[in-house]
CSV table of C-alpha atoms in Angstrom, one decimal:
chain,number,residue,atom,x,y,z
A,1,UNK,CA,-38.4,14.5,-8.5
A,2,UNK,CA,-36.4,17.3,-7.1
A,3,UNK,CA,-35.9,15.6,-3.8
A,4,UNK,CA,-34.8,12.4,-5.5
A,5,UNK,CA,-32.4,14.4,-7.7
A,6,UNK,CA,-30.9,16.1,-4.7
A,7,UNK,CA,-30.4,13.0,-2.6
A,8,UNK,CA,-28.9,10.9,-5.4
A,9,UNK,CA,-25.4,12.4,-5.3
A,10,UNK,CA,-25.2,11.6,-1.6
A,11,UNK,CA,-25.6,7.9,-2.3
A,12,UNK,CA,-23.2,7.8,-5.2
A,13,UNK,CA,-19.8,8.3,-3.5
A,14,UNK,CA,-18.8,4.9,-2.2
A,15,UNK,CA,-16.4,4.4,0.7
A,16,UNK,CA,-13.3,2.3,-0.1
A,17,UNK,CA,-14.4,-1.2,-0.7
A,18,UNK,CA,-13.9,-3.7,2.2
A,19,UNK,CA,-10.4,-5.2,2.4
A,20,UNK,CA,-10.2,-8.7,1.0
A,21,UNK,CA,-9.3,-11.6,3.2
A,22,UNK,CA,-5.7,-11.2,2.4
A,23,UNK,CA,-4.9,-7.5,2.4
A,24,UNK,CA,-2.8,-6.6,-0.6
A,25,UNK,CA,-0.3,-4.9,1.7
A,26,UNK,CA,0.9,-8.4,2.7
A,27,UNK,CA,1.6,-9.1,-1.0
A,28,UNK,CA,3.6,-5.9,-1.4
A,29,UNK,CA,5.5,-6.8,1.8
A,30,UNK,CA,6.3,-10.3,0.4
A,31,UNK,CA,7.6,-8.8,-2.9
A,32,UNK,CA,9.7,-6.3,-0.8
A,33,UNK,CA,11.0,-9.2,1.2
A,34,UNK,CA,12.2,-10.9,-2.0
A,35,UNK,CA,13.9,-7.7,-3.1
A,36,UNK,CA,15.6,-7.1,0.2
A,37,UNK,CA,16.7,-10.7,0.5
A,38,UNK,CA,18.4,-10.5,-2.9
A,39,UNK,CA,19.9,-7.1,-2.2
A,40,UNK,CA,21.6,-8.3,1.0
A,41,UNK,CA,22.9,-11.4,-0.7
A,42,UNK,CA,24.3,-9.5,-3.6
A,43,UNK,CA,26.4,-7.3,-1.2
A,44,UNK,CA,27.9,-10.2,0.6
A,45,UNK,CA,30.1,-11.4,-2.2
A,46,UNK,CA,33.3,-9.3,-1.8
A,47,UNK,CA,34.0,-10.7,1.7
A,48,UNK,CA,33.8,-14.2,0.2
A,49,UNK,CA,36.1,-13.3,-2.7
A,50,UNK,CA,38.8,-11.5,-0.6
A,51,UNK,CA,41.2,-14.4,-0.5
A,52,UNK,CA,40.5,-15.5,-4.1
A,53,UNK,CA,41.2,-11.9,-5.4
A,54,UNK,CA,44.3,-11.7,-3.3
A,55,UNK,CA,45.6,-15.0,-4.8
A,56,UNK,CA,44.8,-14.1,-8.4
A,57,UNK,CA,45.7,-10.4,-8.5
A,58,UNK,CA,47.9,-9.9,-5.5
A,59,UNK,CA,45.5,-7.3,-4.0
A,60,UNK,CA,45.9,-6.8,-0.3
A,61,UNK,CA,43.0,-7.1,2.2
A,62,UNK,CA,43.1,-3.3,2.5
A,63,UNK,CA,42.6,-2.9,-1.3
A,64,UNK,CA,39.6,-5.2,-1.5
A,65,UNK,CA,38.2,-3.7,1.7
A,66,UNK,CA,38.4,-0.3,0.0
A,67,UNK,CA,35.9,-1.5,-2.6
A,68,UNK,CA,33.6,-2.7,0.2
A,69,UNK,CA,34.0,0.7,1.9
A,70,UNK,CA,32.9,2.6,-1.2
A,71,UNK,CA,30.0,0.1,-1.5
A,72,UNK,CA,28.9,0.7,2.0
A,73,UNK,CA,29.2,4.5,1.9
A,74,UNK,CA,27.2,4.8,-1.3
A,75,UNK,CA,24.7,2.3,0.1
A,76,UNK,CA,24.1,4.7,2.9
A,77,UNK,CA,24.2,8.0,1.1
A,78,UNK,CA,21.8,6.8,-1.6
A,79,UNK,CA,19.1,5.8,0.9
A,80,UNK,CA,17.6,9.2,1.7
A,81,UNK,CA,17.5,10.3,-1.9
A,82,UNK,CA,16.0,6.9,-2.9
A,83,UNK,CA,13.2,7.5,-0.4
A,84,UNK,CA,12.4,10.9,-2.0
A,85,UNK,CA,12.7,9.4,-5.5
A,86,UNK,CA,10.2,6.7,-4.5
A,87,UNK,CA,7.7,9.4,-3.4
A,88,UNK,CA,8.2,11.3,-6.7
A,89,UNK,CA,8.5,8.5,-9.3
A,90,UNK,CA,7.2,5.4,-7.6
A,91,UNK,CA,8.6,2.5,-5.8
A,92,UNK,CA,8.4,0.1,-8.7
A,93,UNK,CA,10.5,2.2,-11.1
A,94,UNK,CA,13.2,3.0,-8.5
A,95,UNK,CA,13.6,-0.6,-7.4
A,96,UNK,CA,13.7,-2.1,-10.9
A,97,UNK,CA,16.4,0.5,-12.0
A,98,UNK,CA,18.3,-0.4,-8.8
A,99,UNK,CA,18.2,-4.1,-9.5
A,100,UNK,CA,19.4,-3.6,-13.1
A,101,UNK,CA,22.3,-1.4,-11.8
A,102,UNK,CA,23.4,-4.2,-9.5
A,103,UNK,CA,23.2,-6.7,-12.3
A,104,UNK,CA,25.4,-4.6,-14.6
A,105,UNK,CA,27.9,-3.8,-11.8
A,106,UNK,CA,28.3,-7.4,-10.8
A,107,UNK,CA,28.4,-8.7,-14.4
A,108,UNK,CA,31.2,-6.3,-15.4
A,109,UNK,CA,33.5,-7.5,-12.6
A,110,UNK,CA,34.2,-10.7,-14.6
A,111,UNK,CA,36.2,-8.5,-17.0
A,112,UNK,CA,38.2,-6.5,-14.4
A,113,UNK,CA,42.0,-6.6,-14.3
A,114,UNK,CA,42.8,-3.7,-12.0
A,115,UNK,CA,41.7,-2.8,-8.5
A,116,UNK,CA,40.0,0.5,-9.6
A,117,UNK,CA,37.6,-1.6,-11.7
A,118,UNK,CA,36.6,-3.5,-8.6
A,119,UNK,CA,35.9,-0.2,-6.8
A,120,UNK,CA,33.9,1.0,-9.8
A,121,UNK,CA,31.8,-2.1,-10.4
A,122,UNK,CA,31.3,-3.5,-6.9
A,123,UNK,CA,31.9,-0.2,-4.9
A,124,UNK,CA,30.0,2.3,-7.1
A,125,UNK,CA,27.5,0.5,-9.2
A,126,UNK,CA,26.5,-2.3,-6.7
A,127,UNK,CA,26.6,0.3,-3.9
A,128,UNK,CA,24.2,2.7,-5.7
A,129,UNK,CA,21.9,-0.1,-6.6
A,130,UNK,CA,21.7,-1.8,-3.2
A,131,UNK,CA,21.5,1.6,-1.5
A,132,UNK,CA,18.3,2.4,-3.5
A,133,UNK,CA,16.7,-0.6,-1.8
A,134,UNK,CA,18.1,0.1,1.7
A,135,UNK,CA,16.2,0.5,4.9
A,136,UNK,CA,14.3,3.6,3.6
A,137,UNK,CA,12.5,1.2,1.2
A,138,UNK,CA,11.3,-1.0,4.1
A,139,UNK,CA,10.3,2.1,6.0
A,140,UNK,CA,8.4,3.4,3.0
A,141,UNK,CA,6.5,0.1,2.4
A,142,UNK,CA,5.6,-0.4,6.0
A,143,UNK,CA,4.5,3.2,6.4
A,144,UNK,CA,2.3,3.3,3.3
A,145,UNK,CA,0.7,-0.1,3.5
A,146,UNK,CA,0.4,-0.7,7.3
A,147,UNK,CA,-1.0,1.2,10.2
A,148,UNK,CA,-1.3,-1.8,12.5
A,149,UNK,CA,1.7,-4.1,12.8
A,150,UNK,CA,4.2,-1.5,11.5
A,151,UNK,CA,6.9,-2.6,13.9
A,152,UNK,CA,6.4,-6.3,13.0
A,153,UNK,CA,6.5,-5.6,9.2
A,154,UNK,CA,9.6,-3.4,9.6
A,155,UNK,CA,11.2,-6.2,11.6
A,156,UNK,CA,10.4,-8.8,9.0
A,157,UNK,CA,11.7,-6.7,6.1
A,158,UNK,CA,14.8,-5.9,8.0
A,159,UNK,CA,15.3,-9.6,8.7
A,160,UNK,CA,15.4,-10.0,4.9
A,161,UNK,CA,19.1,-8.9,5.1
A,162,UNK,CA,19.9,-11.8,7.3
A,163,UNK,CA,17.8,-14.1,5.1
A,164,UNK,CA,19.8,-12.9,2.1
A,165,UNK,CA,23.1,-13.9,3.8
A,166,UNK,CA,21.6,-17.2,4.8
A,167,UNK,CA,20.6,-18.0,1.2
A,168,UNK,CA,23.5,-16.6,-0.8
A,169,UNK,CA,26.6,-16.9,1.4
A,170,UNK,CA,26.9,-20.7,1.5
A,171,UNK,CA,26.0,-20.8,-2.2
A,172,UNK,CA,28.5,-18.1,-3.2
A,173,UNK,CA,31.2,-19.5,-1.0
A,174,UNK,CA,30.8,-22.9,-2.6
A,175,UNK,CA,30.9,-21.4,-6.1
A,176,UNK,CA,34.0,-19.4,-5.3
A,177,UNK,CA,35.7,-22.4,-3.8
A,178,UNK,CA,34.8,-24.9,-6.5
A,179,UNK,CA,34.2,-22.9,-9.6
A,180,UNK,CA,36.0,-19.6,-9.1
A,181,UNK,CA,34.9,-16.1,-8.1
A,182,UNK,CA,33.7,-15.2,-11.7
A,183,UNK,CA,31.0,-17.9,-11.6
A,184,UNK,CA,29.8,-16.4,-8.3
A,185,UNK,CA,29.4,-12.9,-9.7
A,186,UNK,CA,27.6,-14.1,-12.8
A,187,UNK,CA,25.1,-15.8,-10.5
A,188,UNK,CA,24.7,-12.5,-8.6
A,189,UNK,CA,24.1,-10.6,-11.9
A,190,UNK,CA,21.5,-13.1,-13.1
A,191,UNK,CA,19.7,-13.2,-9.8
A,192,UNK,CA,19.4,-9.4,-9.6
A,193,UNK,CA,17.8,-9.4,-13.0
A,194,UNK,CA,15.4,-12.2,-12.0
A,195,UNK,CA,14.3,-10.4,-8.8
A,196,UNK,CA,13.1,-7.5,-11.0
A,197,UNK,CA,10.3,-9.6,-12.5
A,198,UNK,CA,8.0,-9.9,-9.4
A,199,UNK,CA,8.5,-6.2,-8.8
A,200,UNK,CA,7.2,-5.4,-12.2
A,201,UNK,CA,4.3,-7.7,-11.9
A,202,UNK,CA,3.1,-7.3,-8.4
A,203,UNK,CA,4.4,-4.1,-6.8
A,204,UNK,CA,1.8,-1.3,-6.3
A,205,UNK,CA,2.5,2.1,-4.9
A,206,UNK,CA,-0.2,2.8,-2.3
A,207,UNK,CA,-3.4,1.2,-1.0
A,208,UNK,CA,-5.5,3.9,-2.5
A,209,UNK,CA,-4.5,2.7,-6.0
A,210,UNK,CA,-6.5,-0.4,-5.3
A,211,UNK,CA,-9.3,1.3,-3.4
A,212,UNK,CA,-8.0,0.0,0.0
A,213,UNK,CA,-7.0,1.5,3.3
A,214,UNK,CA,-3.7,0.7,4.9
A,215,UNK,CA,-3.8,-2.5,6.9
A,216,UNK,CA,-5.4,-1.7,10.3
A,217,UNK,CA,-6.5,1.8,9.3
A,218,UNK,CA,-10.1,3.1,9.8
A,219,UNK,CA,-9.8,6.2,7.6
A,220,UNK,CA,-7.8,7.1,4.6
A,221,UNK,CA,-4.5,8.9,5.1
A,222,UNK,CA,-4.0,12.4,3.8
A,223,UNK,CA,-2.9,12.3,0.1
A,224,UNK,CA,0.8,12.7,-0.3
A,225,UNK,CA,2.2,16.1,-1.2
A,226,UNK,CA,5.4,16.0,-3.1
A,227,UNK,CA,7.0,19.3,-4.0
A,228,UNK,CA,10.2,20.1,-5.8
A,229,UNK,CA,13.0,17.7,-6.8
A,230,UNK,CA,13.8,14.6,-4.8
A,231,UNK,CA,17.3,15.9,-4.1
A,232,UNK,CA,16.0,19.3,-2.8
A,233,UNK,CA,13.5,17.6,-0.5
A,234,UNK,CA,16.0,15.1,0.9
A,235,UNK,CA,18.4,18.0,1.7
A,236,UNK,CA,15.6,20.1,3.2
A,237,UNK,CA,14.5,17.2,5.5
A,238,UNK,CA,18.2,16.7,6.5
A,239,UNK,CA,18.5,20.5,7.3
A,240,UNK,CA,15.4,20.4,9.5
A,241,UNK,CA,16.4,17.1,11.2
A,242,UNK,CA,19.9,18.3,12.1
A,243,UNK,CA,18.3,20.9,14.4
A,244,UNK,CA,17.1,18.1,16.6
A,245,UNK,CA,19.4,16.5,19.2
A,246,UNK,CA,17.5,13.3,18.7
A,247,UNK,CA,18.7,13.1,15.1
A,248,UNK,CA,22.4,13.3,16.1
A,249,UNK,CA,22.0,10.7,18.8
A,250,UNK,CA,20.2,8.3,16.5
A,251,UNK,CA,22.7,8.8,13.7
A,252,UNK,CA,25.7,8.3,16.1
A,253,UNK,CA,24.3,5.1,17.6
A,254,UNK,CA,23.3,3.7,14.2
A,255,UNK,CA,26.8,4.5,12.8
A,256,UNK,CA,28.2,2.3,15.5
A,257,UNK,CA,25.6,-0.3,14.6
A,258,UNK,CA,26.9,-0.3,11.1
A,259,UNK,CA,30.5,-0.4,12.2
A,260,UNK,CA,30.0,-3.4,14.4
A,261,UNK,CA,27.8,-5.4,11.9
A,262,UNK,CA,28.2,-4.9,8.2
A,263,UNK,CA,31.5,-3.1,8.5
A,264,UNK,CA,33.4,-5.5,10.7
A,265,UNK,CA,31.6,-8.9,11.1
A,266,UNK,CA,29.9,-8.9,7.7
A,267,UNK,CA,33.1,-8.0,5.8
A,268,UNK,CA,35.9,-9.6,7.9
A,269,UNK,CA,34.4,-12.5,9.9
A,270,UNK,CA,35.2,-15.0,7.1
A,271,UNK,CA,38.8,-14.0,6.6
A,272,UNK,CA,39.3,-13.7,10.3
A,273,UNK,CA,38.1,-17.2,10.9
A,274,UNK,CA,40.2,-18.4,8.0
A,275,UNK,CA,43.3,-16.8,9.7
A,276,UNK,CA,42.7,-19.3,12.5
A,277,UNK,CA,42.6,-22.3,10.1
A,278,UNK,CA,38.9,-22.5,9.5
A,279,UNK,CA,37.9,-23.4,5.9
A,280,UNK,CA,36.2,-20.5,4.0
A,281,UNK,CA,33.1,-22.6,3.4
A,282,UNK,CA,32.8,-23.4,7.1
A,283,UNK,CA,33.2,-19.7,8.1
A,284,UNK,CA,30.7,-18.6,5.5
A,285,UNK,CA,28.2,-21.2,6.8
A,286,UNK,CA,28.7,-19.8,10.3
A,287,UNK,CA,28.0,-16.3,9.0
A,288,UNK,CA,25.0,-17.6,7.3
A,289,UNK,CA,23.9,-19.2,10.6
A,290,UNK,CA,24.2,-15.7,12.1
A,291,UNK,CA,21.5,-14.8,9.6
A,292,UNK,CA,19.2,-17.6,10.8
A,293,UNK,CA,19.2,-16.2,14.3
A,294,UNK,CA,19.1,-12.7,13.0
A,295,UNK,CA,15.8,-13.4,11.2
A,296,UNK,CA,14.3,-14.6,14.5
A,297,UNK,CA,15.9,-11.8,16.5
A,298,UNK,CA,14.8,-9.0,14.1
A,299,UNK,CA,11.2,-10.2,13.8
A,300,UNK,CA,11.1,-10.5,17.6
A,301,UNK,CA,12.5,-7.0,17.9
A,302,UNK,CA,9.7,-5.7,15.6
A,303,UNK,CA,7.2,-7.4,17.9
A,304,UNK,CA,8.9,-5.9,21.0
A,305,UNK,CA,8.9,-2.5,19.3
A,306,UNK,CA,5.1,-2.6,19.0
A,307,UNK,CA,4.9,-3.1,22.8
A,308,UNK,CA,7.9,-1.7,24.6
A,309,UNK,CA,9.9,1.5,24.8
A,310,UNK,CA,12.3,1.7,21.9
A,311,UNK,CA,15.2,3.4,23.7
A,312,UNK,CA,15.3,0.7,26.3
A,313,UNK,CA,15.4,-1.9,23.6
A,314,UNK,CA,18.4,-0.2,21.9
A,315,UNK,CA,20.3,0.1,25.2
A,316,UNK,CA,19.9,-3.7,25.7
A,317,UNK,CA,20.8,-4.6,22.2
A,318,UNK,CA,24.0,-2.5,22.1
A,319,UNK,CA,25.2,-3.7,25.5
A,320,UNK,CA,24.8,-7.3,24.6
A,321,UNK,CA,26.5,-6.9,21.2
A,322,UNK,CA,29.5,-5.2,22.9
A,323,UNK,CA,30.0,-8.1,25.3
A,324,UNK,CA,29.8,-10.7,22.5
A,325,UNK,CA,32.4,-8.8,20.4
A,326,UNK,CA,34.8,-8.5,23.3
A,327,UNK,CA,34.7,-12.3,23.7
A,328,UNK,CA,35.1,-13.2,20.1
A,329,UNK,CA,38.9,-13.3,19.7
A,330,UNK,CA,39.1,-16.0,22.3
A,331,UNK,CA,36.4,-18.1,20.5
A,332,UNK,CA,38.0,-18.6,17.1
A,333,UNK,CA,39.5,-22.0,16.2
A,334,UNK,CA,40.2,-24.2,13.2
A,335,UNK,CA,37.0,-26.1,13.5
A,336,UNK,CA,33.4,-25.8,14.7
A,337,UNK,CA,33.3,-25.8,18.5
A,338,UNK,CA,30.6,-24.9,21.0
A,339,UNK,CA,32.0,-21.5,22.0
A,340,UNK,CA,32.0,-20.1,18.4
A,341,UNK,CA,28.5,-21.6,17.9
A,342,UNK,CA,27.4,-19.9,21.0
A,343,UNK,CA,28.7,-16.6,19.7
A,344,UNK,CA,26.9,-17.1,16.4
A,345,UNK,CA,23.6,-17.7,18.2
A,346,UNK,CA,24.0,-14.8,20.6
A,347,UNK,CA,25.3,-12.3,18.2
A,348,UNK,CA,22.9,-13.4,15.5
A,349,UNK,CA,19.9,-12.6,17.6
A,350,UNK,CA,21.2,-9.0,18.0
A,351,UNK,CA,22.6,-8.4,14.5
A,352,UNK,CA,20.0,-5.9,13.1
A,353,UNK,CA,17.5,-6.0,15.9
A,354,UNK,CA,18.3,-2.3,16.3
A,355,UNK,CA,16.4,-1.4,13.1
A,356,UNK,CA,12.7,-1.6,14.2
A,357,UNK,CA,13.2,0.5,17.3
A,358,UNK,CA,15.3,3.0,15.4
A,359,UNK,CA,12.6,3.3,12.7
A,360,UNK,CA,10.0,3.8,15.4
A,361,UNK,CA,12.0,6.6,17.0
A,362,UNK,CA,12.4,8.3,13.6
A,363,UNK,CA,8.6,8.1,13.2
A,364,UNK,CA,8.0,9.5,16.7
A,365,UNK,CA,10.4,12.4,16.3
A,366,UNK,CA,10.0,13.3,12.6
A,367,UNK,CA,6.5,12.2,11.6
A,368,UNK,CA,5.7,12.1,7.9
A,369,UNK,CA,9.4,12.8,7.0
A,370,UNK,CA,10.5,9.6,8.9
A,371,UNK,CA,11.4,7.5,5.8
A,372,UNK,CA,13.8,10.2,4.5
A,373,UNK,CA,15.2,10.9,8.0
A,374,UNK,CA,15.7,7.2,8.5
A,375,UNK,CA,17.5,7.3,5.2
A,376,UNK,CA,20.0,9.8,6.5
A,377,UNK,CA,20.3,7.9,9.8
A,378,UNK,CA,21.0,4.8,7.6
A,379,UNK,CA,23.6,6.9,5.8
A,380,UNK,CA,25.4,7.3,9.1
A,381,UNK,CA,25.1,3.6,9.6
A,382,UNK,CA,26.8,2.8,6.3
A,383,UNK,CA,29.5,5.5,6.8
A,384,UNK,CA,30.3,3.8,10.1
A,385,UNK,CA,30.3,0.4,8.4
A,386,UNK,CA,32.5,1.7,5.5
A,387,UNK,CA,35.1,3.3,7.9
A,388,UNK,CA,35.5,0.1,9.9
A,389,UNK,CA,35.5,-2.1,6.8
A,390,UNK,CA,38.5,-0.2,5.5
A,391,UNK,CA,40.2,0.3,8.9
A,392,UNK,CA,39.9,-3.4,9.8
A,393,UNK,CA,41.6,-4.4,6.5
A,394,UNK,CA,44.4,-2.0,7.3
A,395,UNK,CA,44.7,-3.4,10.8
A,396,UNK,CA,44.9,-6.9,9.5
A,397,UNK,CA,47.7,-6.0,7.1
A,398,UNK,CA,49.6,-4.2,9.8
A,399,UNK,CA,49.2,-6.4,12.9
A,400,UNK,CA,48.6,-9.8,11.2
A,401,UNK,CA,45.3,-10.5,12.9
A,402,UNK,CA,41.9,-8.8,13.7
A,403,UNK,CA,42.0,-8.9,17.5
A,404,UNK,CA,42.4,-5.2,18.0
A,405,UNK,CA,39.4,-4.5,15.8
A,406,UNK,CA,37.1,-6.8,17.9
A,407,UNK,CA,38.1,-5.0,21.1
A,408,UNK,CA,37.6,-1.6,19.6
A,409,UNK,CA,34.2,-2.6,18.3
A,410,UNK,CA,33.2,-3.7,21.8
A,411,UNK,CA,34.2,-0.3,23.1
A,412,UNK,CA,32.2,1.4,20.4
A,413,UNK,CA,29.1,-0.4,21.6
A,414,UNK,CA,29.5,1.2,25.0
A,415,UNK,CA,29.4,4.6,23.3
A,416,UNK,CA,26.2,3.6,21.5
A,417,UNK,CA,24.6,2.7,24.9
A,418,UNK,CA,25.5,6.2,26.1
A,419,UNK,CA,23.8,7.8,23.1
A,420,UNK,CA,20.6,5.8,23.7
A,421,UNK,CA,20.7,6.8,27.4
A,422,UNK,CA,20.9,10.5,26.4
A,423,UNK,CA,18.1,10.0,23.9
A,424,UNK,CA,15.9,8.5,26.6
A,425,UNK,CA,16.7,11.4,29.0
A,426,UNK,CA,15.9,13.9,26.2
A,427,UNK,CA,12.5,12.3,25.7
A,428,UNK,CA,11.7,12.7,29.4
A,429,UNK,CA,12.7,16.4,29.1
A,430,UNK,CA,10.7,16.8,25.8
A,431,UNK,CA,13.7,17.9,23.8
A,432,UNK,CA,14.2,17.6,20.1
A,433,UNK,CA,10.9,16.0,19.4
A,434,UNK,CA,8.6,16.9,16.6
A,435,UNK,CA,5.1,15.5,16.4
A,436,UNK,CA,3.7,14.4,13.1
A,437,UNK,CA,1.1,12.0,11.6
A,438,UNK,CA,2.6,8.9,13.2
A,439,UNK,CA,0.8,5.6,13.0
A,440,UNK,CA,-0.4,4.6,16.3
A,441,UNK,CA,0.7,1.8,18.5
A,442,UNK,CA,2.5,1.4,21.8
A,443,UNK,CA,5.7,0.8,19.9
A,444,UNK,CA,5.9,4.4,18.9
A,445,UNK,CA,6.6,5.4,22.4
């Protein structure tokens, strides 16, 4: 009896139950995809409304661009704190609050009569809400739920931004053109509220909550240790990261990424094309088509990141982007022509393909703190985007066109290439690298 009694406890603890045929991580990834699609689409409205707001209120391009700049800045600065808040209070609560903030911010714009109200509603409220679901969210989800296929999942979730533009931009452009900008922002407000529903129903925090291991894992990860406030942790991680040269090189190159995508093309492509006589709906459709190829390019980049050196990928991406932006001023016209379609395809494949290798490099250099570090790197991305969004509007008012901005953006891409070359050399010398519990895979090289 004594032997039976002593051996019984050994048999009682059961290992995590075998994963079902469809690992729940894929369901969480699907819900995250819906959230990120909506978040990206919600942020695209100001660029589509620029001419409509100018005609109704007399606001200049620079004035409307200032709201976009505030939005992009807060989008970036919120990300690292959102990652820490998700660790402390849970992904579901943070995301639902963010979606409701977007809904309120977008809805209140129908009542605005002054430019400061646009900055408050679309700049501050929508910026804070969308920033809480920025790249740090995708990094958190892929890091918690996946050990295998991390690069691919990060690429798919990153591509959600392009998918959001693909879905929302033609719809919002048609609403602005046919029913006015107020109808468009009401649709954004209602859609943000609707997206919160699947988050409440299906989102789970960690695989352990369901008795599962992360997808592809053979043993349970160490339980998370969350100490102190989210703000204190975010600032502590930033302080530690700034001691690494790798952080500054990643932040600088990603700031240029933001400047040459969301800041310039995402905000000013439609009005720039309209300056050349192209209808707003046609230009918006072209920008949405960029999103089609961006989805393919970013997913492919995630696949490449699992297999090839991340710094080489970034060097290639920034070089190709710079060439395409230098050529863009000569490609605009008043109708769809093969050259502008070629730009859309080429540039679209490269739009946010930089994200999966940048996330992989954050994981390699900063280990368990990677989601928060990437949040700070993303803050640099959005500060770069915000600066160029505002400066491009000023340049348009001053010079009457956007040509100088396209050439400057091409030159910036050359600087980003230089940052990535230095990052690669630093890796060879073993500088600025901190090892941590990084999920395996060749893409973390």
